[in-house]
């Protein structure tokens, strides 16, 4: 709300559901000015409270600790794509997605994460991540790919401070601010067989699946490989367990 | 190279038989809305017929040699030949790296009888798009020299190991070339080195271009043969960080024998996990031990070919849903059709159908639904 032209959308998600809480489904709430407060603030606050309450009270079964964040970001990207399609021609819009989460980011959503990161990169959407609990290595890659900011906050009490100082400024303004120094991102690959990070691995030339050991058949695309030719002969020095 | 470009792209008309019957004026008397709809339908159709590249794991090395001579300012392509070419080139670069994620590209421009390398071989597609965007302001002067352009590309491609796939794509607007010596010598050298050349002519056919393509383009790039369905050993370098120590200034292998600017000593970089040679950019083939070095996201960029998003079914709109599940657009009278995901049973608008299958490759409904999400996981 730094500028009246800025637009905000808020989504909530856990392991079972992803929903827009602002603007919510249906008509906007009927808001009257309260105590001279800027009406938009009141509208956002009321709508978010109401919709969050709905989400939290309707889910009765157990919710797992890992949220389906990649899918939520996918929805956000579709929303932004619509805004970009329907904007006045010539109008420049800087769009970004700020993810605030205490969830983990296991490799089970790897493909969806990568798809949303590359899409955001293509659409010039910046992805910022504010990690409240554990370190999120996949989301950190997403920030790096989209030129966003990744920050794992040291203590939850400081959340508001961090949101205001680190995440409120627009990406173009950030260059002028003193922000936490960029960390080097670990881009090692996880093998498809054990989901373990590896330095050297074997990649299927047909589908690019990654394996930590040589095997005669690709488990992803079922290609049967020729016995290593002259190109891969060097790898024979390593023991091959069959 | 020419065979990589979808010929349909240039034959838009094929999707538009009797399009005039479909064009209607909208309420305000504008044609635009219905034209947009026709384009969308064509897009959807194209997407459904999209073929999957069967070999993603090929490391291609491609130089794009672009004519930036006076001839490119002609306005037979709108707004000008150059601007039109750059726009298409941008799409081409994206598509090239999408289908050949561990490949490398370089860009050379030809103007005023000289050739100038504006991008070295590399795999950072963002950099190329930026460079191509910057070319809109290039001064279009004089005649091109095809020979100088080819020689410059060859000089760089020669440094690659002999089994590497090497290609040149020439985009010519000019009908003439102003060469310092006999271009036939250059053509036979390219042939000898196994560099495959393709030419896109924007004007009438130029004899020497036809000859170039014919003589060098007969055989498929050599690496295509070598790499047929194999398991390639690759390295995934990570940046070396020793806590608390300053990284030493070192020379990277990519610039070790280059005299250009930028070949300075640097800290940081990617180290080959096998022999510890340093490189400043990935992907690259290690010059000392031959290991192909890539980063995991380079490969991941193409995984959508393996695991495409579930397809959507076109259904007559009958108030099945209030709004599009993804973009929240409220469905109205104007939406004659809605799109149903066969997997997660959510409804989407036409725009989202195209966005999801063209760009995103993840169905937002499936990815936010624990049941369909698990189904997808077990497929992997
Ligand atoms: Zn495979
Ligand atoms: Zn090496
Ligand atoms: Zn939609
Ligand atoms: Zn779906």
Coordinates of C-alpha atoms and ligand atoms in Angstrom, one line a residue:
Chain A
X1 CA 0.0 0.0 0.0
X2 CA 3.0 2.3 -0.6
X3 CA 1.3 3.4 -3.7
X4 CA -2.4 3.5 -4.5
X5 CA -1.8 1.8 -7.8
X6 CA -0.1 -1.2 -6.1
X7 CA -2.2 -4.3 -6.2
X8 CA -2.1 -7.1 -3.6
X9 CA -3.4 -10.7 -3.6
X10 CA -3.0 -13.0 -0.6
X11 CA -3.1 -16.8 -0.8
X12 CA -3.1 -19.3 2.0
X13 CA -2.1 -22.9 1.7
X14 CA -1.3 -26.1 3.7
X15 CA -0.9 -29.7 2.7
X16 CA -4.4 -30.1 1.4
X17 CA -5.7 -26.8 0.1
X18 CA -4.6 -23.6 -1.6
X19 CA -6.9 -20.6 -1.7
X20 CA -7.0 -16.9 -2.4
X21 CA -7.9 -15.1 0.7
X22 CA -7.7 -11.7 -0.8
X23 CA -9.4 -10.8 -3.1
X24 CA -11.6 -13.7 -2.0
X25 CA -14.2 -15.5 -4.0
X26 CA -17.4 -13.7 -4.5
X27 CA -18.2 -10.0 -4.1
X28 CA -15.9 -7.7 -2.1
X29 CA -17.1 -7.1 1.5
X30 CA -19.1 -4.0 2.2
X31 CA -16.8 -1.8 4.2
X32 CA -17.5 1.4 5.9
X33 CA -14.8 3.7 6.9
X34 CA -13.6 3.0 10.5
X35 CA -11.8 5.5 12.6
X36 CA -10.5 7.4 9.7
X37 CA -8.5 4.3 8.6
X38 CA -7.8 4.0 4.9
X39 CA -10.7 1.9 3.5
X40 CA -8.5 -0.4 1.6
X41 CA -6.7 -1.5 4.8
X42 CA -10.0 -2.3 6.4
X43 CA -11.1 -4.2 3.4
X44 CA -8.0 -6.3 3.2
X45 CA -7.9 -7.0 6.9
X46 CA -11.6 -8.0 7.2
X47 CA -11.5 -10.2 4.1
X48 CA -8.3 -11.9 5.0
X49 CA -9.5 -12.6 8.6
X50 CA -12.8 -13.9 7.4
X51 CA -11.4 -16.2 4.7
X52 CA -8.5 -17.5 6.8
X53 CA -11.0 -18.4 9.5
X54 CA -13.0 -20.4 6.9
X55 CA -10.0 -22.3 5.8
X56 CA -8.8 -23.1 9.3
X57 CA -12.2 -24.2 10.5
X58 CA -13.2 -26.4 7.6
X59 CA -10.2 -28.7 7.7
X60 CA -10.7 -31.3 10.4
X61 CA -8.5 -34.1 9.4
X62 CA -4.7 -34.0 10.0
X63 CA -2.7 -31.6 8.0
X64 CA 0.8 -32.6 7.2
X65 CA 3.8 -30.4 7.9
X66 CA 4.7 -29.8 4.3
X67 CA 2.5 -27.4 2.3
X68 CA 1.9 -27.8 -1.4
X69 CA 3.6 -24.5 -2.0
X70 CA 4.7 -25.2 -5.6
X71 CA 1.1 -25.5 -6.6
X72 CA 0.1 -22.3 -4.8
X73 CA 2.9 -20.5 -6.6
X74 CA 1.6 -21.9 -9.8
X75 CA -1.8 -20.4 -9.1
X76 CA -0.3 -17.1 -8.3
X77 CA 1.6 -17.2 -11.6
X78 CA -1.7 -17.8 -13.5
X79 CA -3.2 -14.9 -11.6
X80 CA -0.3 -12.6 -12.5
X81 CA -0.5 -13.8 -16.1
X82 CA -4.1 -12.7 -16.2
X83 CA -3.2 -9.3 -14.8
X84 CA -0.5 -8.9 -17.4
X85 CA -2.9 -9.9 -20.2
X86 CA -5.6 -7.5 -19.2
X87 CA -3.5 -4.5 -18.3
X88 CA -3.5 -1.3 -20.3
X89 CA -1.0 -1.6 -23.1
X90 CA 2.2 0.2 -22.3
X91 CA 1.7 0.1 -18.6
X92 CA 4.7 -1.4 -16.8
X93 CA 4.0 -3.8 -14.0
X94 CA 6.6 -5.2 -11.6
X95 CA 5.2 -8.4 -10.3
X96 CA 6.5 -10.5 -7.5
X97 CA 5.5 -13.3 -5.2
X98 CA 6.5 -13.3 -1.5
X99 CA 6.3 -16.7 0.2
X100 CA 6.2 -16.7 4.0
X101 CA 6.4 -20.2 5.3
X102 CA 7.3 -22.5 8.1
X103 CA 6.9 -25.5 5.9
X104 CA 9.7 -27.7 4.6
X105 CA 10.5 -28.1 0.9
X106 CA 11.2 -31.7 0.2
X107 CA 12.2 -33.1 -3.2
X108 CA 8.8 -34.6 -3.6
X109 CA 7.6 -31.3 -5.2
X110 CA 10.9 -30.9 -7.1
X111 CA 9.4 -30.9 -10.6
X112 CA 6.6 -28.6 -9.8
X113 CA 9.0 -26.2 -8.1
X114 CA 11.3 -26.2 -11.1
X115 CA 8.4 -25.5 -13.4
X116 CA 7.2 -22.6 -11.4
X117 CA 10.7 -21.1 -11.1
X118 CA 11.4 -21.2 -14.8
X119 CA 7.9 -19.8 -15.5
X120 CA 8.5 -17.0 -13.1
X121 CA 11.9 -16.3 -14.7
X122 CA 10.3 -16.2 -18.2
X123 CA 7.5 -13.8 -17.0
X124 CA 9.9 -11.6 -15.0
X125 CA 8.2 -12.4 -11.8
X126 CA 10.5 -12.2 -8.8
X127 CA 10.1 -14.9 -6.1
X128 CA 11.0 -13.8 -2.5
X129 CA 11.1 -16.3 0.3
X130 CA 10.9 -15.6 4.0
X131 CA 11.6 -18.9 5.8
X132 CA 10.3 -19.0 9.4
X133 CA 11.7 -22.3 10.4
X134 CA 14.0 -24.7 8.5
X135 CA 16.4 -23.8 5.7
X136 CA 14.6 -24.2 2.3
X137 CA 17.2 -25.2 -0.3
X138 CA 14.8 -25.7 -3.2
X139 CA 13.0 -22.4 -2.6
X140 CA 16.4 -20.7 -2.3
X141 CA 17.2 -21.9 -5.8
X142 CA 13.9 -20.3 -6.9
X143 CA 15.0 -17.0 -5.5
X144 CA 18.3 -17.3 -7.2
X145 CA 16.7 -18.2 -10.6
X146 CA 14.2 -15.3 -10.4
X147 CA 16.5 -12.7 -8.8
X148 CA 14.5 -12.7 -5.6
X149 CA 15.6 -12.6 -2.0
X150 CA 15.9 -15.5 0.3
X151 CA 16.0 -15.0 4.0
X152 CA 15.7 -17.4 6.9
X153 CA 14.8 -15.2 9.8
X154 CA 16.8 -15.8 12.9
X155 CA 13.9 -15.2 15.3
X156 CA 10.2 -15.2 14.7
X157 CA 9.7 -12.1 17.0
X158 CA 11.5 -10.0 14.4
X159 CA 9.2 -11.1 11.6
X160 CA 7.5 -7.8 11.1
X161 CA 10.8 -6.0 11.1
X162 CA 12.2 -8.3 8.4
X163 CA 9.0 -8.0 6.3
X164 CA 9.2 -4.3 6.4
X165 CA 12.9 -3.8 5.9
X166 CA 13.8 -6.6 3.6
X167 CA 10.7 -7.6 1.7
X168 CA 8.7 -4.4 1.4
X169 CA 11.0 -2.5 -1.0
X170 CA 10.6 -3.2 -4.7
X171 CA 13.4 -5.2 -6.3
X172 CA 14.7 -2.1 -8.2
X173 CA 15.1 -0.2 -4.9
X174 CA 16.9 -3.1 -3.2
X175 CA 20.2 -2.5 -4.9
X176 CA 20.5 0.7 -2.9
X177 CA 19.8 -0.9 0.4
X178 CA 22.1 -2.8 2.7
X179 CA 20.6 -6.3 2.8
X180 CA 21.8 -9.6 4.0
X181 CA 24.7 -10.7 1.7
X182 CA 23.8 -13.2 -1.0
X183 CA 24.6 -16.8 -0.1
X184 CA 26.1 -19.2 -2.6
X185 CA 23.4 -21.6 -3.8
X186 CA 23.9 -25.3 -3.9
X187 CA 22.9 -26.5 -7.3
X188 CA 24.0 -30.1 -7.0
X189 CA 21.8 -32.6 -8.5
X190 CA 19.7 -35.1 -6.6
X191 CA 19.7 -38.6 -8.2
X192 CA 16.3 -40.0 -9.3
X193 CA 17.1 -43.3 -7.6
X194 CA 17.8 -42.2 -4.0
X195 CA 17.2 -38.4 -4.1
X196 CA 20.7 -37.9 -2.8
X197 CA 22.9 -35.0 -3.7
X198 CA 25.7 -36.0 -6.0
X199 CA 28.8 -34.5 -7.5
X200 CA 29.2 -36.9 -10.4
X201 CA 26.4 -38.9 -11.9
X202 CA 25.1 -40.6 -15.0
X203 CA 22.5 -38.8 -17.1
X204 CA 20.2 -40.5 -19.6
X205 CA 20.8 -38.9 -23.0
X206 CA 17.2 -39.4 -24.0
X207 CA 15.3 -37.9 -21.0
X208 CA 18.1 -36.4 -18.8
X209 CA 17.2 -38.4 -15.7
X210 CA 20.0 -38.5 -13.3
X211 CA 21.3 -41.7 -11.6
X212 CA 24.1 -42.1 -9.1
X213 CA 25.2 -45.5 -10.6
X214 CA 25.5 -46.9 -14.1
X215 CA 22.5 -49.1 -14.9
X216 CA 21.7 -50.7 -18.3
X217 CA 18.1 -49.4 -18.5
X218 CA 16.7 -46.0 -17.7
X219 CA 14.0 -46.4 -15.1
X220 CA 12.2 -43.2 -16.3
X221 CA 12.0 -43.6 -20.1
X222 CA 12.9 -47.3 -20.3
X223 CA 15.7 -46.7 -22.8
X224 CA 18.2 -49.6 -23.0
X225 CA 21.7 -48.2 -23.1
X226 CA 24.6 -49.5 -25.1
X227 CA 27.5 -50.7 -23.2
X228 CA 29.5 -47.5 -22.5
X229 CA 31.2 -46.4 -25.8
X230 CA 34.4 -44.6 -26.2
X231 CA 33.0 -41.5 -24.7
X232 CA 32.2 -42.9 -21.3
X233 CA 35.0 -45.4 -21.2
X234 CA 36.8 -43.3 -18.5
X235 CA 34.0 -44.1 -16.1
X236 CA 34.9 -47.8 -16.2
X237 CA 37.7 -47.2 -13.8
X238 CA 35.1 -46.8 -11.2
X239 CA 33.7 -50.0 -9.9
X240 CA 30.5 -50.9 -11.5
X241 CA 28.2 -52.9 -9.3
X242 CA 25.7 -54.8 -11.3
Chain B
X1 CA 19.3 -26.0 -38.0
X2 CA 16.5 -25.1 -40.4
X3 CA 14.8 -28.3 -39.5
X4 CA 14.6 -27.2 -35.9
X5 CA 12.2 -24.4 -36.7
X6 CA 8.7 -25.4 -36.8
X7 CA 7.6 -24.7 -40.4
X8 CA 4.1 -24.3 -39.2
X9 CA 5.2 -21.2 -37.4
X10 CA 5.5 -19.5 -40.8
X11 CA 2.4 -21.0 -42.2
X12 CA 0.0 -19.4 -39.8
X13 CA -2.7 -19.5 -42.4
X14 CA -3.0 -23.3 -42.3
X15 CA -4.9 -23.0 -39.0
X16 CA -7.2 -20.3 -40.4
X17 CA -9.3 -21.8 -43.1
X18 CA -12.3 -19.6 -43.7
X19 CA -11.3 -17.4 -40.8
X20 CA -13.3 -14.5 -42.1
X21 CA -16.5 -16.4 -41.3
X22 CA -15.4 -16.6 -37.7
X23 CA -14.5 -12.9 -37.4
X24 CA -17.3 -11.0 -35.7
X25 CA -17.5 -7.5 -34.4
X26 CA -17.7 -7.3 -30.7
X27 CA -20.2 -5.0 -28.9
X28 CA -18.2 -1.9 -29.5
X29 CA -17.8 -2.8 -33.1
X30 CA -14.2 -3.9 -32.7
X31 CA -12.7 -6.9 -34.5
X32 CA -9.8 -7.4 -32.1
X33 CA -11.5 -9.6 -29.6
X34 CA -12.5 -12.3 -32.1
X35 CA -9.2 -12.1 -33.8
X36 CA -7.5 -12.8 -30.5
X37 CA -9.8 -15.8 -30.0
X38 CA -8.8 -17.2 -33.4
X39 CA -5.2 -16.9 -32.5
X40 CA -5.8 -18.6 -29.2
X41 CA -7.6 -21.5 -30.8
X42 CA -4.7 -21.9 -33.2
X43 CA -2.3 -21.9 -30.3
X44 CA -4.3 -24.6 -28.6
X45 CA -4.3 -26.7 -31.7
X46 CA -0.6 -26.3 -32.2
X47 CA 0.0 -27.2 -28.6
X48 CA -1.9 -30.4 -29.0
X49 CA 0.1 -31.5 -32.0
X50 CA 3.4 -30.6 -30.3
X51 CA 6.0 -33.2 -30.8
X52 CA 8.3 -34.3 -28.1
X53 CA 12.0 -34.0 -28.7
X54 CA 13.3 -37.5 -28.2
X55 CA 16.9 -36.6 -27.3
X56 CA 17.4 -33.9 -24.8
X57 CA 20.9 -34.9 -23.7
X58 CA 22.8 -33.6 -26.6
X59 CA 25.4 -30.9 -26.1
X60 CA 25.1 -28.8 -29.2
X61 CA 27.3 -25.8 -30.0
X62 CA 25.7 -23.3 -32.2
X63 CA 26.8 -19.9 -33.5
X64 CA 24.1 -17.6 -34.8
X65 CA 25.6 -15.3 -37.4
X66 CA 23.3 -12.4 -37.9
X67 CA 23.3 -9.9 -40.8
X68 CA 23.2 -6.4 -39.4
X69 CA 23.9 -4.6 -42.7
X70 CA 22.0 -1.9 -44.4
X71 CA 19.8 -4.6 -46.0
X72 CA 18.2 -5.3 -42.6
X73 CA 16.6 -2.0 -42.4
X74 CA 14.2 -2.9 -45.2
X75 CA 10.5 -2.8 -44.2
X76 CA 9.2 -5.8 -46.1
X77 CA 9.0 -7.5 -42.7
X78 CA 7.2 -5.4 -40.1
X79 CA 8.3 -3.1 -38.5
X80 CA 11.8 -3.8 -40.1
X81 CA 13.6 -6.9 -41.1
X82 CA 16.0 -6.5 -38.1
X83 CA 13.3 -6.0 -35.4
X84 CA 11.2 -8.8 -36.8
X85 CA 14.2 -11.1 -36.9
X86 CA 15.2 -10.2 -33.3
X87 CA 11.8 -10.9 -32.0
X88 CA 11.8 -14.4 -33.7
X89 CA 15.3 -15.0 -32.6
X90 CA 14.3 -14.4 -29.0
X91 CA 11.7 -17.1 -29.2
X92 CA 14.2 -19.3 -31.0
X93 CA 16.8 -18.9 -28.2
X94 CA 14.2 -19.8 -25.6
X95 CA 13.0 -22.8 -27.5
X96 CA 16.6 -23.9 -28.3
X97 CA 17.7 -24.0 -24.7
X98 CA 14.4 -25.6 -23.7
X99 CA 14.9 -28.5 -26.1
X100 CA 18.7 -28.6 -25.7
X101 CA 19.3 -27.6 -22.1
X102 CA 23.0 -28.5 -21.9
X103 CA 23.9 -26.9 -25.2
X104 CA 25.8 -23.7 -25.9
X105 CA 25.2 -20.8 -28.2
X106 CA 27.2 -17.8 -29.4
X107 CA 26.1 -14.8 -31.5
X108 CA 28.1 -13.0 -34.2
X109 CA 26.9 -9.9 -36.1
X110 CA 28.0 -8.9 -39.6
X111 CA 28.0 -5.3 -40.7
X112 CA 30.2 -2.9 -42.6
X113 CA 32.2 -5.8 -44.1
X114 CA 33.2 -6.9 -40.6
X115 CA 32.2 -9.6 -38.2
X116 CA 31.9 -9.0 -34.5
X117 CA 31.3 -11.6 -31.8
X118 CA 28.9 -10.1 -29.3
X119 CA 28.4 -13.3 -27.3
X120 CA 30.8 -16.1 -26.7
X121 CA 29.7 -19.7 -26.6
X122 CA 27.8 -20.2 -23.4
X123 CA 24.6 -21.7 -21.8
X124 CA 23.1 -18.7 -20.0
X125 CA 20.0 -18.1 -22.1
X126 CA 19.0 -15.0 -20.1
X127 CA 22.2 -13.4 -21.3
X128 CA 21.5 -14.1 -24.9
X129 CA 17.9 -12.7 -24.7
X130 CA 19.3 -9.6 -23.2
X131 CA 21.9 -9.3 -25.9
X132 CA 19.4 -9.8 -28.6
X133 CA 17.1 -7.2 -27.1
X134 CA 20.1 -4.8 -27.1
X135 CA 20.6 -5.3 -30.8
X136 CA 17.6 -3.3 -31.7
X137 CA 19.7 -0.2 -31.5
X138 CA 22.5 -1.6 -33.7
X139 CA 23.6 0.7 -36.5
X140 CA 22.7 -1.1 -39.7
X141 CA 25.6 -0.1 -42.0
X142 CA 27.3 -1.2 -45.2
X143 CA 27.4 -4.7 -46.5
X144 CA 27.8 -8.0 -44.6
X145 CA 30.8 -10.2 -45.0
X146 CA 29.6 -13.8 -44.9
X147 CA 33.1 -15.1 -45.0
X148 CA 34.3 -13.0 -42.1
X149 CA 31.2 -14.1 -40.1
X150 CA 31.8 -17.8 -40.8
X151 CA 35.6 -17.6 -40.2
X152 CA 35.0 -15.9 -36.8
X153 CA 32.5 -18.6 -35.8
X154 CA 34.8 -21.4 -37.0
X155 CA 37.7 -20.0 -35.0
X156 CA 35.8 -20.4 -31.8
X157 CA 34.2 -23.7 -32.8
X158 CA 37.6 -25.2 -33.7
X159 CA 38.6 -25.0 -30.0
X160 CA 36.0 -27.6 -29.1
X161 CA 36.8 -31.3 -28.9
X162 CA 36.4 -33.0 -32.3
X163 CA 33.5 -35.2 -31.2
X164 CA 31.4 -32.2 -30.2
X165 CA 28.4 -31.2 -32.3
X166 CA 29.2 -27.9 -34.1
X167 CA 26.7 -25.8 -36.0
X168 CA 26.3 -22.4 -37.6
X169 CA 23.0 -20.6 -38.3
X170 CA 23.3 -17.7 -40.7
X171 CA 20.5 -15.1 -41.0
X172 CA 21.0 -13.1 -44.1
X173 CA 18.9 -10.1 -45.3
X174 CA 21.5 -8.9 -47.9
X175 CA 21.7 -10.4 -51.4
X176 CA 25.4 -9.7 -51.5
X177 CA 28.4 -10.5 -49.4
X178 CA 31.7 -8.5 -49.4
X179 CA 34.4 -11.0 -48.7
X180 CA 38.2 -10.6 -48.4
X181 CA 39.1 -13.8 -50.3
X182 CA 37.6 -16.8 -51.8
X183 CA 34.6 -17.9 -49.7
X184 CA 34.7 -21.4 -51.2
X185 CA 37.9 -22.1 -49.2
X186 CA 36.0 -21.2 -46.0
X187 CA 33.1 -23.5 -47.0
X188 CA 35.4 -26.5 -47.6
X189 CA 37.2 -25.8 -44.3
X190 CA 33.8 -25.8 -42.5
X191 CA 33.0 -29.1 -44.2
X192 CA 36.3 -30.5 -43.3
X193 CA 35.8 -29.6 -39.6
X194 CA 32.3 -31.1 -39.6
X195 CA 30.5 -27.8 -38.9
X196 CA 27.0 -28.0 -40.1
X197 CA 25.7 -24.7 -41.6
X198 CA 22.2 -23.6 -42.2
X199 CA 21.0 -20.3 -43.8
X200 CA 17.8 -18.4 -43.4
X201 CA 17.5 -15.9 -46.2
X202 CA 15.1 -13.0 -45.7
X203 CA 15.3 -11.9 -49.3
X204 CA 15.7 -13.9 -52.5
X205 CA 17.9 -17.0 -52.4
X206 CA 21.6 -16.3 -52.6
X207 CA 23.7 -18.9 -54.5
X208 CA 26.6 -19.0 -52.1
X209 CA 24.2 -19.6 -49.2
X210 CA 22.5 -22.5 -50.9
X211 CA 26.0 -23.9 -51.6
X212 CA 27.1 -23.5 -48.0
X213 CA 24.1 -25.3 -46.6
X214 CA 24.2 -28.1 -49.2
X215 CA 27.9 -28.8 -48.7
X216 CA 28.0 -28.7 -44.9
X217 CA 24.5 -29.8 -43.9
X218 CA 24.3 -33.3 -45.4
X219 CA 25.3 -35.3 -42.3
X220 CA 23.7 -35.0 -39.0
X221 CA 25.9 -33.3 -36.4
X222 CA 28.5 -35.9 -35.3
X223 CA 27.5 -35.9 -31.7
X224 CA 24.0 -37.0 -32.6
X225 CA 25.5 -40.3 -33.7
X226 CA 27.9 -40.8 -30.8
X227 CA 25.4 -40.0 -28.1
X228 CA 22.6 -42.2 -29.3
X229 CA 20.9 -43.5 -26.2
X230 CA 23.7 -43.6 -23.8
X231 CA 24.2 -42.9 -20.2
X232 CA 26.5 -39.9 -20.1
X233 CA 28.7 -39.3 -17.1
X234 CA 28.3 -35.7 -15.9
X235 CA 29.6 -33.5 -13.2
X236 CA 27.5 -31.2 -11.0
X237 CA 30.0 -28.7 -9.7
X238 CA 29.3 -26.7 -6.7
X239 CA 31.0 -23.5 -5.8
X240 CA 33.9 -24.2 -3.4
X241 CA 33.4 -22.3 -0.2
X242 CA 35.8 -22.7 2.7
X243 CA 34.2 -21.0 5.7
X244 CA 36.1 -18.0 6.8
X245 CA 38.8 -17.9 4.1
X246 CA 39.1 -15.6 1.2
X247 CA 38.9 -17.5 -2.1
X248 CA 42.1 -17.2 -4.1
X249 CA 42.1 -15.3 -7.4
X250 CA 42.4 -17.9 -10.1
X251 CA 42.0 -18.1 -13.9
X252 CA 39.1 -20.0 -15.3
X253 CA 39.7 -22.5 -18.1
X254 CA 37.1 -20.9 -20.3
X255 CA 39.2 -17.7 -20.6
X256 CA 42.7 -19.2 -20.3
X257 CA 43.6 -18.8 -23.9
X258 CA 41.5 -15.8 -24.8
X259 CA 43.0 -12.4 -25.2
X260 CA 39.7 -10.7 -24.9
X261 CA 38.7 -8.4 -22.1
X262 CA 37.1 -10.1 -19.2
X263 CA 39.8 -12.8 -19.1
X264 CA 40.9 -11.5 -15.7
X265 CA 41.6 -13.4 -12.6
X266 CA 38.4 -14.0 -10.6
X267 CA 37.4 -15.5 -7.3
X268 CA 34.5 -18.0 -7.3
X269 CA 33.5 -20.1 -10.2
X270 CA 32.6 -23.7 -10.7
X271 CA 35.1 -26.5 -10.1
X272 CA 35.1 -29.8 -12.0
X273 CA 34.5 -32.4 -9.3
X274 CA 36.9 -34.8 -11.1
X275 CA 40.0 -32.6 -11.8
X276 CA 39.2 -29.3 -10.1
X277 CA 39.6 -27.1 -13.2
X278 CA 37.7 -23.9 -12.8
X279 CA 35.0 -22.5 -15.1
X280 CA 33.1 -19.3 -14.9
X281 CA 29.9 -20.6 -16.6
X282 CA 28.0 -23.8 -17.0
X283 CA 27.3 -25.9 -18.9
X284 CA 30.7 -26.7 -20.2
X285 CA 32.7 -29.7 -21.2
X286 CA 35.8 -29.9 -18.9
X287 CA 38.8 -29.1 -21.1
X288 CA 41.2 -31.2 -19.1
X289 CA 39.2 -34.3 -18.2
X290 CA 36.3 -34.2 -20.7
X291 CA 33.6 -34.4 -18.1
X292 CA 30.4 -32.6 -19.1
X293 CA 29.7 -30.1 -16.3
X294 CA 26.1 -28.9 -15.7
X295 CA 23.9 -27.6 -13.0
X296 CA 20.8 -29.5 -11.9
X297 CA 18.4 -26.8 -13.0
X298 CA 19.8 -26.9 -16.5
X299 CA 18.5 -30.4 -16.8
X300 CA 15.3 -29.7 -14.9
X301 CA 14.4 -27.0 -17.5
X302 CA 13.5 -29.9 -19.9
X303 CA 11.8 -32.3 -17.5
X304 CA 8.4 -31.1 -18.5
X305 CA 9.0 -33.1 -21.8
X306 CA 9.0 -36.2 -19.6
X307 CA 6.2 -35.2 -17.2
X308 CA 3.8 -33.0 -19.1
X309 CA 0.8 -31.4 -17.3
X310 CA -2.5 -33.4 -17.6
X311 CA -4.4 -32.3 -20.7
X312 CA -7.7 -30.4 -20.3
X313 CA -10.9 -31.2 -22.0
X314 CA -12.9 -28.5 -23.8
X315 CA -16.5 -28.3 -22.4
X316 CA -19.5 -26.1 -23.2
X317 CA -19.8 -23.6 -20.4
X318 CA -22.9 -24.3 -18.3
X319 CA -22.1 -22.6 -14.9
X320 CA -20.0 -25.6 -13.8
X321 CA -17.8 -23.3 -11.8
X322 CA -18.0 -19.7 -10.7
X323 CA -14.4 -18.8 -11.7
X324 CA -11.2 -20.2 -13.2
X325 CA -9.5 -22.3 -10.6
X326 CA -6.1 -20.8 -11.4
X327 CA -6.4 -17.1 -12.4
X328 CA -9.7 -16.5 -10.5
X329 CA -11.3 -15.0 -13.6
X330 CA -15.1 -15.0 -13.1
X331 CA -16.7 -17.0 -15.9
X332 CA -19.3 -15.1 -17.8
X333 CA -21.5 -15.3 -20.9
X334 CA -18.4 -14.6 -23.1
X335 CA -16.8 -17.8 -22.0
X336 CA -18.4 -20.3 -24.4
X337 CA -16.1 -23.0 -23.4
X338 CA -14.3 -24.0 -20.1
X339 CA -11.5 -26.4 -19.7
X340 CA -11.6 -29.4 -17.4
X341 CA -8.5 -31.1 -16.1
X342 CA -9.1 -34.8 -16.4
X343 CA -6.9 -35.4 -13.4
X344 CA -7.9 -33.0 -10.7
X345 CA -11.4 -32.2 -12.1
X346 CA -10.9 -28.4 -11.8
X347 CA -12.2 -25.9 -14.4
X348 CA -9.9 -23.5 -16.1
X349 CA -10.3 -20.6 -18.6
X350 CA -8.9 -20.8 -22.2
X351 CA -6.0 -18.4 -21.3
X352 CA -4.9 -20.6 -18.4
X353 CA -5.2 -23.8 -20.5
X354 CA -2.7 -22.3 -22.9
X355 CA -0.5 -20.8 -20.2
X356 CA -0.4 -24.0 -18.2
X357 CA 0.5 -26.2 -21.2
X358 CA 2.7 -23.8 -23.1
X359 CA 4.8 -22.3 -20.3
X360 CA 4.0 -23.5 -16.8
X361 CA 3.8 -27.3 -17.4
X362 CA 2.3 -27.9 -14.0
X363 CA -1.5 -28.0 -13.5
X364 CA -2.2 -25.7 -10.6
X365 CA -5.2 -27.9 -9.7
X366 CA -3.2 -31.1 -9.6
X367 CA -0.3 -29.5 -7.8
X368 CA -2.5 -28.2 -5.0
X369 CA -4.5 -31.3 -4.5
X370 CA -2.9 -33.9 -2.2
X371 CA -4.6 -36.8 -4.0
X372 CA -3.6 -35.9 -7.5
X373 CA -0.3 -34.8 -6.4
X374 CA 0.5 -38.2 -4.9
X375 CA -0.7 -39.8 -8.1
X376 CA 1.7 -37.8 -10.0
X377 CA 4.5 -38.7 -7.7
X378 CA 4.0 -42.4 -8.2
X379 CA 4.3 -42.0 -11.9
X380 CA 7.8 -40.7 -11.5
Ligands
LIG1 ZN1 15.8 -42.0 -19.8
LIG2 ZN1 37.6 -31.9 -15.2
LIG3 ZN1 -7.8 -18.8 -15.8
LIG4 ZN1 -5.2 -30.8 -12.9

